[in-house]
Amino acid sequence: MVNEILVKDLNLWFGQKQVLKNIDMAIIRNQLTAIIGPSGCGKSTLLRCFNRMNDLISEAKITGNIFIDEKNIYVDNIDIYALRMKVGMVFQKPNPFPKSILDNVLFGLHIKSDKDKSEMLSKVEKSLKDAWLWDDVKDRLHRPAFELSGGQQQRLCIARALATDPEIILLDEPTSALDPQSTAKIEELLVELKNKVTIVHVTHNIAQAARVADYTAFMYLGELIEFGPTDKLFTTPKDKRTEAYLTGKFG
Amino acid sequence: MTRKFKQGFWLIMMRLSILVSVLFLLVFLFLIFSKGSSVLSLSFLLEAPKAGMTKGGIFPAIIGTLYLTGLTILFSFPIGVLAAIYLTEYAREGILVNTIRTAINTLAGVPSIVFGLFGLAVFVNMLHFGVSVLSGALTLAILVLPTIINASEEAIKSVPNSFREAAYALGATKRQSIMKVVIPAALPNILTSAIISIGRAAGETAPILFTAATFYTRKFPTSIFDEVMALPYHIYALMTEGTSPQTQMPIAYGSAVVLLLLVLSIDLVAIIIRYRMRRAKTW
């Protein structure tokens, strides 16, 4: 078992408000780690630390370190753009670009300024296959992405993130805007995908974490309360707050 | 008064307002077309004025207006869009940006004759461009700039933030996210409002009065330093400086019809662009 992401004493403030408090955790390679917790507990904020998306918020202040592949990503000379290609992200609401299906998947490759056209196209095909979308779209790659259903759009966003060969995929409540069938398909897909990439999955659907995650982290009020193998956390939680949340006493 | 009566009264007032508006429009169109139609013909479009403006066509004025309008787009569109990108995506909200925005909005309210005087002072005299297409187009460009900036700002702001986030998350730089995602998504709205404002510029008289337009020239503009005839000024000149009002009046109305059709077809282009590009997006 290899650590993919190592978080050390991470603190984050938005202005005066401390949103993350002394987070320490190790996320294991090629495993699916879920982060659960009530709204506002800081789980999405933590996720956005892994690809430094919080940099976009000017009032965010961060102390502590995060190591990916044993390299500290919170040092000054890091290439943030390369980091974000290595650590892909899928958002709550499907957000394909208003472009064709093909151009959506090509986006990351264009940014990387890859030139070899046939190689790019084979990467597109591979990403779409990995996201279980190829059969749905192979005859209409040039159609607008918005013609796809919500679930297909979200899988397109996954394919788009996969195209640049990331090591890690971050998912920020990826099924909260989807119907149950599309959700089920994405859940199955994630279980399959973790063989290729490390997955960190924020969800406030407790049952979803139980279904798909190898490891689960429970956060509350900016703190990491408990973190461990999913079955252990769900069956024998150590902390009272974890138990209370899992049994629906709050949240 | 019963509520039902008030309701009925309210409806009648609204319908009357519509009726008045439509009526004015119809009378307006009918008047212009009926007074101008007698001179309209292919040769009217393709010939130069003859016999001291009492005969012939308006070809040089059409060419002049197209020339002026084209150059105006060339100057104002890139500057307007770049300024809008800076204001929406780069500038931090604060006193400075608000002041700039207020200044731009104030500029939009300045009477066009004042732009004409400004163009005369700066482009014609100070920069020695003379009375020329260049001076006129620059003056018109400043006139439409606020509209283009405002419209582009609105268009850029209406692009959902989730697109920018998606681009950043894929490793895009700020410039890449703007050039590859935000601007293409905002383009239909930017283009339509830019084209419509430029259609307006084509019909402006005051800004070109002292900067570009001439009453009569046989020479076609070959360089940007030539003075030109232009449709709106041609109409003005026919009505004020003519020697024979009876024969010139129909020519003026005919020119008005042509100008009207020109502006309408520019607007039509904008509508078609908007329609075609909007079909592709549904956010």
Short mmCIF file of C-alpha atoms in Angstrom, two decimals:
data_model
loop_
_atom_site.label_atom_id
_atom_site.label_comp_id
_atom_site.label_asym_id
_atom_site.label_seq_id
_atom_site.Cartn_x
_atom_site.Cartn_y
_atom_site.Cartn_z
CA MET A 1 0.00 0.00 0.00
CA VAL A 2 1.50 3.25 -1.18
CA ASN A 3 0.49 6.67 0.01
CA GLU A 4 -0.70 8.79 -2.85
CA ILE A 5 -1.65 11.90 -0.90
CA LEU A 6 -0.22 12.78 2.47
CA VAL A 7 -1.79 15.68 4.36
CA LYS A 8 0.23 17.16 7.21
CA ASP A 9 -1.19 19.58 9.73
CA LEU A 10 -3.32 21.41 7.20
CA ASN A 11 -5.17 24.55 8.28
CA LEU A 12 -7.22 26.79 6.05
CA TRP A 13 -8.92 30.10 6.67
CA PHE A 14 -11.35 32.05 4.51
CA GLY A 15 -10.71 35.52 5.87
CA GLN A 16 -11.14 35.27 9.63
CA LYS A 17 -13.05 32.00 9.53
CA GLN A 18 -11.08 28.80 10.00
CA VAL A 19 -12.54 26.18 7.70
CA LEU A 20 -10.01 23.34 8.07
CA LYS A 21 -8.35 22.53 11.39
CA ASN A 22 -5.16 20.49 11.80
CA ILE A 23 -5.95 17.89 9.16
CA ASP A 24 -3.62 14.91 8.95
CA MET A 25 -4.44 12.05 6.63
CA ALA A 26 -2.92 9.58 4.20
CA ILE A 27 -4.81 8.60 1.08
CA ILE A 28 -3.74 5.30 -0.42
CA ARG A 29 -2.98 4.75 -4.08
CA ASN A 30 -5.57 3.04 -6.28
CA GLN A 31 -8.15 3.08 -3.55
CA LEU A 32 -11.42 4.93 -3.41
CA THR A 33 -11.51 7.25 -0.44
CA ALA A 34 -14.76 8.94 0.47
CA ILE A 35 -15.02 12.09 2.55
CA ILE A 36 -18.36 12.48 4.28
CA GLY A 37 -19.83 14.96 6.69
CA PRO A 38 -22.64 17.48 7.02
CA SER A 39 -22.85 20.56 4.79
CA GLY A 40 -20.25 23.15 5.70
CA CYS A 41 -17.92 20.70 7.41
CA GLY A 42 -15.10 21.60 5.02
CA LYS A 43 -15.02 18.41 2.96
CA SER A 44 -15.18 20.16 -0.43
CA THR A 45 -12.64 22.71 0.75
CA LEU A 46 -10.26 19.92 1.72
CA LEU A 47 -10.76 18.30 -1.67
CA ARG A 48 -9.93 21.58 -3.38
CA CYS A 49 -6.64 21.71 -1.49
CA PHE A 50 -5.44 18.63 -3.36
CA ASN A 51 -5.35 20.43 -6.73
CA ARG A 52 -4.89 23.89 -5.24
CA MET A 53 -8.23 25.14 -6.52
CA ASN A 54 -8.50 27.18 -3.34
CA ASP A 55 -5.77 29.38 -4.78
CA LEU A 56 -8.50 30.94 -6.89
CA ILE A 57 -10.14 32.35 -3.78
CA SER A 58 -8.11 35.40 -2.86
CA GLU A 59 -9.06 35.43 0.82
CA ALA A 60 -8.02 31.81 1.40
CA LYS A 61 -4.99 31.31 3.64
CA ILE A 62 -3.38 27.92 4.05
CA THR A 63 -0.76 26.52 6.42
CA GLY A 64 0.61 22.99 6.51
CA ASN A 65 1.65 20.71 3.70
CA ILE A 66 0.25 18.23 1.26
CA PHE A 67 2.51 15.70 -0.39
CA ILE A 68 1.51 14.03 -3.64
CA ASP A 69 3.94 11.36 -4.81
CA GLU A 70 6.11 12.51 -1.92
CA LYS A 71 6.37 15.96 -3.47
CA ASN A 72 5.12 18.89 -1.46
CA ILE A 73 2.52 20.75 -3.52
CA TYR A 74 2.47 23.70 -1.14
CA VAL A 75 5.87 25.06 -2.04
CA ASP A 76 6.32 28.22 -4.06
CA ASN A 77 8.02 26.80 -7.11
CA ILE A 78 5.45 24.15 -7.94
CA ASP A 79 3.85 24.16 -11.41
CA ILE A 80 0.19 24.45 -10.45
CA TYR A 81 -0.98 23.81 -14.02
CA ALA A 82 0.97 20.55 -14.24
CA LEU A 83 -0.37 19.62 -10.81
CA ARG A 84 -3.95 20.09 -11.98
CA MET A 85 -3.34 17.83 -14.97
CA LYS A 86 -2.03 15.18 -12.63
CA VAL A 87 -4.92 15.67 -10.21
CA GLY A 88 -8.15 15.82 -12.18
CA MET A 89 -11.43 17.08 -10.79
CA VAL A 90 -15.12 16.42 -11.43
CA PHE A 91 -17.71 18.81 -10.04
CA GLN A 92 -21.10 18.63 -8.43
CA LYS A 93 -23.07 19.74 -11.45
CA PRO A 94 -21.97 18.33 -14.80
CA ASN A 95 -20.11 21.22 -16.45
CA PRO A 96 -19.11 20.26 -19.97
CA PHE A 97 -17.92 23.18 -22.09
CA PRO A 98 -20.33 24.53 -24.71
CA LYS A 99 -18.32 22.68 -27.33
CA SER A 100 -18.57 19.36 -29.12
CA ILE A 101 -18.12 16.09 -27.23
CA LEU A 102 -14.76 15.65 -28.96
CA ASP A 103 -13.53 19.14 -28.13
CA ASN A 104 -14.47 18.65 -24.50
CA VAL A 105 -12.24 15.61 -24.18
CA LEU A 106 -9.51 17.25 -26.26
CA PHE A 107 -9.42 20.33 -24.04
CA GLY A 108 -6.79 19.14 -21.61
CA LEU A 109 -4.62 17.82 -24.45
CA HIS A 110 -4.83 21.14 -26.27
CA ILE A 111 -3.83 22.94 -23.10
CA LYS A 112 -0.87 20.63 -22.78
CA SER A 113 -0.20 21.59 -26.41
CA ASP A 114 0.14 18.02 -27.55
CA LYS A 115 0.62 17.97 -31.28
CA ASP A 116 0.35 14.41 -32.52
CA LYS A 117 -3.18 14.27 -33.86
CA SER A 118 -3.64 10.52 -34.16
CA GLU A 119 -2.28 10.01 -30.67
CA MET A 120 -4.68 12.64 -29.36
CA LEU A 121 -7.61 10.91 -30.99
CA SER A 122 -6.64 7.56 -29.57
CA LYS A 123 -6.44 9.18 -26.15
CA VAL A 124 -9.91 10.59 -26.65
CA GLU A 125 -11.21 7.14 -27.51
CA LYS A 126 -9.48 5.59 -24.53
CA SER A 127 -10.77 8.21 -22.09
CA LEU A 128 -14.31 7.88 -23.37
CA LYS A 129 -14.08 4.10 -23.09
CA ASP A 130 -12.71 4.37 -19.57
CA ALA A 131 -15.64 6.61 -18.68
CA TRP A 132 -18.08 4.12 -20.25
CA LEU A 133 -19.27 6.70 -22.72
CA TRP A 134 -17.67 5.57 -25.97
CA ASP A 135 -20.56 3.42 -27.19
CA ASP A 136 -23.03 6.21 -26.47
CA VAL A 137 -21.14 8.87 -28.37
CA LYS A 138 -18.82 7.29 -30.92
CA ASP A 139 -21.15 8.17 -33.81
CA ARG A 140 -21.68 11.76 -32.72
CA LEU A 141 -18.37 13.05 -31.44
CA HIS A 142 -18.94 16.34 -33.22
CA ARG A 143 -22.35 17.00 -31.66
CA PRO A 144 -22.65 19.54 -28.83
CA ALA A 145 -21.98 18.08 -25.38
CA PHE A 146 -25.23 19.60 -24.12
CA GLU A 147 -27.23 17.10 -26.16
CA LEU A 148 -26.18 14.37 -23.74
CA SER A 149 -28.24 13.43 -20.70
CA GLY A 150 -27.14 14.59 -17.26
CA GLY A 151 -25.51 11.27 -16.42
CA GLN A 152 -23.74 11.15 -19.78
CA GLN A 153 -22.54 14.72 -19.31
CA GLN A 154 -21.03 13.79 -15.96
CA ARG A 155 -19.30 10.79 -17.52
CA LEU A 156 -18.05 13.13 -20.24
CA CYS A 157 -16.56 15.32 -17.51
CA ILE A 158 -14.86 12.21 -16.11
CA ALA A 159 -13.53 11.35 -19.57
CA ARG A 160 -12.34 14.94 -19.97
CA ALA A 161 -10.44 14.67 -16.69
CA LEU A 162 -8.99 11.27 -17.66
CA ALA A 163 -7.63 12.46 -21.00
CA THR A 164 -4.48 14.01 -19.54
CA ASP A 165 -3.57 10.76 -17.75
CA PRO A 166 -4.07 11.94 -14.18
CA GLU A 167 -2.94 9.91 -11.19
CA ILE A 168 -5.73 11.14 -9.00
CA ILE A 169 -9.33 12.07 -9.68
CA LEU A 170 -11.14 14.30 -7.20
CA LEU A 171 -14.91 14.07 -7.23
CA ASP A 172 -16.98 16.76 -5.53
CA GLU A 173 -20.43 15.23 -4.97
CA PRO A 174 -20.52 14.05 -8.57
CA THR A 175 -23.95 12.45 -8.44
CA SER A 176 -25.91 14.98 -6.40
CA ALA A 177 -27.52 16.43 -9.53
CA LEU A 178 -28.29 13.06 -11.12
CA ASP A 179 -31.19 10.61 -11.11
CA PRO A 180 -30.81 7.18 -9.38
CA GLN A 181 -30.01 5.22 -12.57
CA SER A 182 -27.28 7.61 -13.66
CA THR A 183 -25.96 7.64 -10.10
CA ALA A 184 -25.76 3.85 -10.00
CA LYS A 185 -23.86 3.80 -13.28
CA ILE A 186 -21.35 6.38 -12.05
CA GLU A 187 -20.87 4.46 -8.79
CA GLU A 188 -20.08 1.27 -10.71
CA LEU A 189 -17.76 3.25 -12.95
CA LEU A 190 -15.85 4.65 -9.98
CA VAL A 191 -15.27 1.19 -8.52
CA GLU A 192 -13.83 0.15 -11.87
CA LEU A 193 -11.78 3.32 -12.31
CA LYS A 194 -9.87 3.01 -9.07
CA ASN A 195 -7.75 0.33 -10.72
CA LYS A 196 -6.33 3.06 -12.92
CA VAL A 197 -6.40 6.14 -10.71
CA THR A 198 -6.64 7.05 -7.07
CA ILE A 199 -10.07 8.43 -6.30
CA VAL A 200 -11.04 10.93 -3.61
CA HIS A 201 -14.79 11.26 -3.47
CA VAL A 202 -16.67 13.87 -1.47
CA THR A 203 -20.29 12.96 -0.86
CA HIS A 204 -22.98 13.76 1.61
CA ASN A 205 -24.76 10.61 0.68
CA ILE A 206 -23.66 8.25 3.47
CA ALA A 207 -25.06 5.17 1.75
CA GLN A 208 -23.05 6.00 -1.36
CA ALA A 209 -19.83 6.06 0.63
CA ALA A 210 -20.75 2.72 2.16
CA ARG A 211 -21.38 1.26 -1.31
CA VAL A 212 -18.28 2.41 -3.14
CA ALA A 213 -15.51 3.54 -0.81
CA ASP A 214 -12.57 1.49 0.46
CA TYR A 215 -11.73 4.15 3.00
CA THR A 216 -13.99 6.76 4.50
CA ALA A 217 -13.16 9.97 6.27
CA PHE A 218 -15.71 11.74 8.46
CA MET A 219 -15.37 15.47 8.86
CA TYR A 220 -17.21 17.78 11.19
CA LEU A 221 -16.81 21.52 11.70
CA GLY A 222 -13.50 21.60 9.86
CA GLU A 223 -11.93 18.72 11.71
CA LEU A 224 -11.15 15.24 10.50
CA ILE A 225 -12.98 13.25 13.18
CA GLU A 226 -12.36 9.74 12.02
CA PHE A 227 -10.70 8.06 9.07
CA GLY A 228 -10.31 4.38 8.28
CA PRO A 229 -11.47 1.42 6.22
CA THR A 230 -15.10 1.96 5.27
CA ASP A 231 -16.51 -1.19 6.86
CA LYS A 232 -14.78 -0.44 10.16
CA LEU A 233 -15.92 3.16 10.22
CA PHE A 234 -19.49 2.17 9.50
CA THR A 235 -19.73 -0.84 11.83
CA THR A 236 -17.56 0.20 14.75
CA PRO A 237 -17.07 3.96 14.75
CA LYS A 238 -14.73 5.09 17.49
CA ASP A 239 -16.00 8.61 17.87
CA LYS A 240 -19.46 9.44 19.20
CA ARG A 241 -19.90 12.16 16.58
CA THR A 242 -19.21 9.69 13.77
CA GLU A 243 -21.76 7.30 15.17
CA ALA A 244 -24.31 10.06 15.64
CA TYR A 245 -23.85 11.23 12.04
CA LEU A 246 -23.98 7.73 10.56
CA THR A 247 -27.15 6.89 12.46
CA GLY A 248 -28.78 10.07 11.28
CA LYS A 249 -28.88 11.94 14.58
CA PHE A 250 -27.71 15.09 12.77
CA GLY A 251 -26.58 16.10 9.32
CA MET B 1 -64.43 51.17 -8.91
CA THR B 2 -64.54 47.41 -8.91
CA ARG B 3 -61.44 45.35 -9.25
CA LYS B 4 -62.81 43.93 -12.45
CA PHE B 5 -63.20 47.39 -13.95
CA LYS B 6 -59.67 48.33 -12.94
CA GLN B 7 -58.40 45.17 -14.55
CA GLY B 8 -60.22 45.97 -17.79
CA PHE B 9 -59.04 49.57 -17.80
CA TRP B 10 -55.45 48.44 -17.26
CA LEU B 11 -55.66 46.04 -20.20
CA ILE B 12 -57.12 48.71 -22.48
CA MET B 13 -54.34 51.15 -21.61
CA MET B 14 -51.67 48.56 -22.40
CA ARG B 15 -53.30 47.63 -25.68
CA LEU B 16 -53.62 51.28 -26.67
CA SER B 17 -49.92 51.81 -25.96
CA ILE B 18 -49.01 48.94 -28.23
CA LEU B 19 -51.34 50.26 -30.89
CA VAL B 20 -49.79 53.75 -30.76
CA SER B 21 -46.27 52.36 -31.00
CA VAL B 22 -47.05 50.11 -33.93
CA LEU B 23 -49.02 52.83 -35.65
CA PHE B 24 -46.15 55.29 -35.45
CA LEU B 25 -43.77 52.69 -36.82
CA LEU B 26 -46.08 51.91 -39.73
CA VAL B 27 -46.71 55.56 -40.56
CA PHE B 28 -42.98 56.21 -40.33
CA LEU B 29 -42.08 53.39 -42.69
CA PHE B 30 -44.90 54.24 -45.09
CA LEU B 31 -43.88 57.90 -45.25
CA ILE B 32 -40.20 57.27 -45.84
CA PHE B 33 -40.83 54.58 -48.44
CA SER B 34 -43.57 56.41 -50.31
CA LYS B 35 -41.57 59.62 -50.51
CA GLY B 36 -38.40 57.84 -51.52
CA SER B 37 -39.74 55.12 -53.76
CA SER B 38 -40.01 57.33 -56.86
CA VAL B 39 -36.23 57.55 -57.19
CA LEU B 40 -35.37 53.98 -56.18
CA SER B 41 -33.86 51.92 -58.96
CA LEU B 42 -30.75 49.91 -59.64
CA SER B 43 -29.06 52.89 -61.24
CA PHE B 44 -29.87 54.97 -58.15
CA LEU B 45 -27.76 52.52 -56.18
CA LEU B 46 -24.97 52.23 -58.71
CA GLU B 47 -24.52 55.75 -60.10
CA ALA B 48 -22.89 58.87 -58.80
CA PRO B 49 -24.92 62.05 -58.26
CA LYS B 50 -25.29 64.20 -61.34
CA ALA B 51 -26.34 67.70 -62.33
CA GLY B 52 -25.59 69.41 -59.04
CA MET B 53 -27.18 66.68 -56.89
CA THR B 54 -30.53 66.88 -58.65
CA LYS B 55 -30.13 63.65 -60.61
CA GLY B 56 -28.21 60.41 -60.56
CA GLY B 57 -27.64 58.03 -57.70
CA ILE B 58 -25.91 57.67 -54.37
CA PHE B 59 -23.29 55.03 -55.05
CA PRO B 60 -20.34 56.99 -53.57
CA ALA B 61 -22.32 57.63 -50.39
CA ILE B 62 -23.10 53.92 -49.97
CA ILE B 63 -19.46 53.02 -50.49
CA GLY B 64 -18.37 55.74 -48.08
CA THR B 65 -20.73 54.55 -45.37
CA LEU B 66 -19.62 50.93 -45.78
CA TYR B 67 -15.99 52.02 -45.67
CA LEU B 68 -16.54 54.09 -42.52
CA THR B 69 -18.52 51.33 -40.84
CA GLY B 70 -15.97 48.66 -41.65
CA LEU B 71 -13.10 50.70 -40.25
CA THR B 72 -15.15 51.55 -37.17
CA ILE B 73 -15.60 47.84 -36.44
CA LEU B 74 -11.90 47.25 -36.95
CA PHE B 75 -10.99 49.88 -34.35
CA SER B 76 -13.72 49.49 -31.79
CA PHE B 77 -14.32 45.74 -31.62
CA PRO B 78 -10.89 44.52 -30.46
CA ILE B 79 -10.41 47.44 -28.07
CA GLY B 80 -13.92 47.08 -26.67
CA VAL B 81 -13.66 43.33 -26.13
CA LEU B 82 -10.18 43.51 -24.59
CA ALA B 83 -11.30 46.29 -22.25
CA ALA B 84 -14.33 44.23 -21.24
CA ILE B 85 -12.18 41.16 -20.59
CA TYR B 86 -9.90 43.21 -18.39
CA LEU B 87 -12.77 44.77 -16.44
CA THR B 88 -14.59 41.49 -15.83
CA GLU B 89 -11.78 38.96 -15.47
CA TYR B 90 -8.71 40.81 -14.26
CA ALA B 91 -9.51 44.10 -12.55
CA ARG B 92 -10.27 43.90 -8.87
CA GLU B 93 -13.57 45.46 -7.93
CA GLY B 94 -12.85 48.71 -6.18
CA ILE B 95 -12.92 52.46 -6.47
CA LEU B 96 -10.73 52.51 -9.58
CA VAL B 97 -12.76 49.98 -11.54
CA ASN B 98 -16.02 51.60 -10.50
CA THR B 99 -14.71 54.97 -11.62
CA ILE B 100 -13.67 53.53 -14.96
CA ARG B 101 -17.07 51.94 -15.37
CA THR B 102 -18.85 55.18 -14.50
CA ALA B 103 -16.65 57.03 -16.96
CA ILE B 104 -17.51 54.55 -19.70
CA ASN B 105 -21.21 54.86 -18.97
CA THR B 106 -20.96 58.63 -18.98
CA LEU B 107 -19.19 58.47 -22.31
CA ALA B 108 -22.16 56.51 -23.64
CA GLY B 109 -24.44 59.42 -22.78
CA VAL B 110 -22.41 62.15 -24.46
CA PRO B 111 -24.30 63.73 -27.42
CA SER B 112 -22.87 62.59 -30.72
CA ILE B 113 -22.20 66.14 -31.96
CA VAL B 114 -19.72 66.50 -29.09
CA PHE B 115 -17.90 63.44 -30.41
CA GLY B 116 -17.85 65.19 -33.77
CA LEU B 117 -16.15 68.24 -32.28
CA PHE B 118 -13.72 66.03 -30.38
CA GLY B 119 -12.85 64.16 -33.57
CA LEU B 120 -12.29 67.46 -35.37
CA ALA B 121 -9.98 68.71 -32.64
CA VAL B 122 -7.99 65.54 -32.10
CA PHE B 123 -7.95 63.42 -35.25
CA VAL B 124 -8.43 66.03 -37.96
CA ASN B 125 -6.34 68.87 -36.53
CA MET B 126 -4.05 67.65 -33.79
CA LEU B 127 -3.03 64.35 -35.38
CA HIS B 128 -3.28 65.82 -38.90
CA PHE B 129 -5.40 62.98 -40.27
CA GLY B 130 -7.46 65.67 -42.00
CA VAL B 131 -11.09 65.23 -42.95
CA SER B 132 -10.81 61.55 -43.81
CA VAL B 133 -12.25 58.10 -43.46
CA LEU B 134 -9.66 57.50 -40.76
CA SER B 135 -10.73 60.47 -38.64
CA GLY B 136 -14.41 59.64 -39.09
CA ALA B 137 -13.98 55.96 -38.25
CA LEU B 138 -11.91 56.75 -35.16
CA THR B 139 -14.56 59.20 -33.99
CA LEU B 140 -17.32 56.66 -34.59
CA ALA B 141 -15.24 54.00 -32.87
CA ILE B 142 -15.04 56.10 -29.69
CA LEU B 143 -18.77 56.70 -29.96
CA VAL B 144 -19.64 52.98 -30.03
CA LEU B 145 -16.88 51.86 -27.69
CA PRO B 146 -18.92 52.23 -24.46
CA THR B 147 -21.74 50.17 -25.92
CA ILE B 148 -19.38 47.44 -27.03
CA ILE B 149 -17.60 47.38 -23.67
CA ASN B 150 -20.86 47.26 -21.72
CA ALA B 151 -22.37 44.57 -23.91
CA SER B 152 -19.21 42.47 -23.86
CA GLU B 153 -18.99 42.81 -20.09
CA GLU B 154 -22.55 41.57 -19.74
CA ALA B 155 -21.87 38.71 -22.13
CA ILE B 156 -18.70 37.66 -20.30
CA LYS B 157 -20.37 37.91 -16.91
CA SER B 158 -23.20 35.66 -18.07
CA VAL B 159 -20.78 32.80 -18.76
CA PRO B 160 -21.24 30.45 -15.79
CA ASN B 161 -18.35 30.26 -13.37
CA SER B 162 -18.47 26.47 -13.57
CA PHE B 163 -16.87 26.72 -17.04
CA ARG B 164 -13.93 28.66 -15.66
CA GLU B 165 -13.56 26.19 -12.80
CA ALA B 166 -13.63 23.26 -15.20
CA ALA B 167 -10.91 24.85 -17.31
CA TYR B 168 -8.69 25.58 -14.30
CA ALA B 169 -9.21 22.07 -12.96
CA LEU B 170 -7.88 20.73 -16.26
CA GLY B 171 -4.68 22.68 -15.89
CA ALA B 172 -5.58 25.75 -17.93
CA THR B 173 -3.94 29.07 -17.18
CA LYS B 174 -6.14 32.11 -16.72
CA ARG B 175 -5.45 33.24 -20.27
CA GLN B 176 -6.29 29.80 -21.65
CA SER B 177 -9.49 29.61 -19.68
CA ILE B 178 -10.55 33.01 -20.99
CA MET B 179 -9.50 32.51 -24.60
CA LYS B 180 -10.60 28.91 -25.01
CA VAL B 181 -13.72 28.79 -22.88
CA VAL B 182 -15.09 32.11 -21.67
CA ILE B 183 -14.80 34.16 -24.84
CA PRO B 184 -16.12 31.45 -27.20
CA ALA B 185 -19.09 31.02 -24.86
CA ALA B 186 -19.72 34.77 -24.71
CA LEU B 187 -19.10 35.38 -28.39
CA PRO B 188 -22.67 35.16 -29.72
CA ASN B 189 -23.81 37.88 -27.33
CA ILE B 190 -20.69 39.99 -27.87
CA LEU B 191 -21.06 39.80 -31.64
CA THR B 192 -24.74 40.60 -31.79
CA SER B 193 -24.53 43.67 -29.62
CA ALA B 194 -21.37 44.84 -31.35
CA ILE B 195 -22.99 44.49 -34.76
CA ILE B 196 -26.13 46.29 -33.66
CA SER B 197 -24.14 49.17 -32.19
CA ILE B 198 -22.13 49.38 -35.36
CA GLY B 199 -25.37 49.51 -37.33
CA ARG B 200 -26.19 52.55 -35.23
CA ALA B 201 -22.81 54.08 -36.08
CA ALA B 202 -23.54 53.66 -39.78
CA GLY B 203 -26.50 55.99 -39.38
CA GLU B 204 -24.81 58.69 -37.31
CA THR B 205 -24.40 62.10 -38.92
CA ALA B 206 -22.93 64.37 -36.28
CA PRO B 207 -19.68 62.49 -35.60
CA ILE B 208 -18.71 62.46 -39.27
CA LEU B 209 -19.96 65.96 -40.02
CA PHE B 210 -16.59 67.62 -39.43
CA THR B 211 -14.33 64.58 -39.54
CA ALA B 212 -15.01 62.50 -42.64
CA ALA B 213 -17.94 63.53 -44.76
CA THR B 214 -17.97 65.69 -47.80
CA PHE B 215 -20.87 67.04 -49.79
CA TYR B 216 -19.67 65.78 -53.10
CA THR B 217 -16.68 63.94 -54.43
CA ARG B 218 -16.24 62.08 -57.67
CA LYS B 219 -13.21 60.30 -56.35
CA PHE B 220 -13.63 56.94 -54.72
CA PRO B 221 -11.78 56.58 -51.45
CA THR B 222 -8.54 54.82 -52.24
CA SER B 223 -6.77 55.51 -48.98
CA ILE B 224 -7.88 56.00 -45.40
CA PHE B 225 -6.88 59.66 -45.70
CA ASP B 226 -9.52 60.42 -48.33
CA GLU B 227 -12.69 62.24 -47.45
CA VAL B 228 -15.86 60.42 -48.40
CA MET B 229 -19.54 60.87 -49.04
CA ALA B 230 -21.72 59.08 -46.51
CA LEU B 231 -25.44 58.30 -46.54
CA PRO B 232 -26.59 60.17 -43.41
CA TYR B 233 -24.58 63.25 -44.28
CA HIS B 234 -25.79 63.04 -47.87
CA ILE B 235 -29.38 63.24 -46.67
CA TYR B 236 -28.54 66.17 -44.43
CA ALA B 237 -26.72 67.97 -47.23
CA LEU B 238 -29.51 67.44 -49.75
CA MET B 239 -32.03 68.93 -47.37
CA THR B 240 -29.96 71.93 -46.29
CA GLU B 241 -27.52 72.93 -48.98
CA GLY B 242 -29.43 72.14 -52.12
CA THR B 243 -30.20 74.47 -55.00
CA SER B 244 -33.41 72.79 -56.05
CA PRO B 245 -35.38 71.36 -53.13
CA GLN B 246 -38.17 69.88 -55.27
CA THR B 247 -35.85 67.53 -57.12
CA GLN B 248 -33.56 66.87 -54.20
CA MET B 249 -36.20 65.95 -51.65
CA PRO B 250 -37.08 62.59 -53.25
CA ILE B 251 -33.38 61.78 -53.53
CA ALA B 252 -33.00 62.48 -49.82
CA TYR B 253 -35.90 60.18 -48.99
CA GLY B 254 -34.54 57.56 -51.37
CA SER B 255 -31.21 57.76 -49.56
CA ALA B 256 -33.06 57.40 -46.26
CA VAL B 257 -34.68 54.21 -47.52
CA VAL B 258 -31.30 52.82 -48.52
CA LEU B 259 -29.77 53.79 -45.17
CA LEU B 260 -32.69 52.20 -43.37
CA LEU B 261 -32.35 48.98 -45.33
CA LEU B 262 -28.61 48.96 -44.74
CA VAL B 263 -29.01 49.29 -40.97
CA LEU B 264 -31.81 46.72 -40.92
CA SER B 265 -29.73 44.22 -42.86
CA ILE B 266 -26.81 44.74 -40.47
CA ASP B 267 -29.21 44.00 -37.61
CA LEU B 268 -30.49 40.99 -39.50
CA VAL B 269 -26.96 39.61 -39.70
CA ALA B 270 -26.73 40.01 -35.93
CA ILE B 271 -30.03 38.20 -35.42
CA ILE B 272 -28.94 35.33 -37.65
CA ILE B 273 -25.60 34.98 -35.85
CA ARG B 274 -27.33 34.99 -32.50
CA TYR B 275 -29.90 32.45 -33.60
CA ARG B 276 -27.36 30.06 -35.07
CA MET B 277 -24.92 30.26 -32.20
CA ARG B 278 -27.59 30.05 -29.52
CA ARG B 279 -28.90 26.77 -30.83
CA ALA B 280 -25.60 25.24 -29.80
CA LYS B 281 -25.81 26.22 -26.14
CA THR B 282 -28.31 25.55 -23.42
CA TRP B 283 -26.97 26.50 -20.06
#
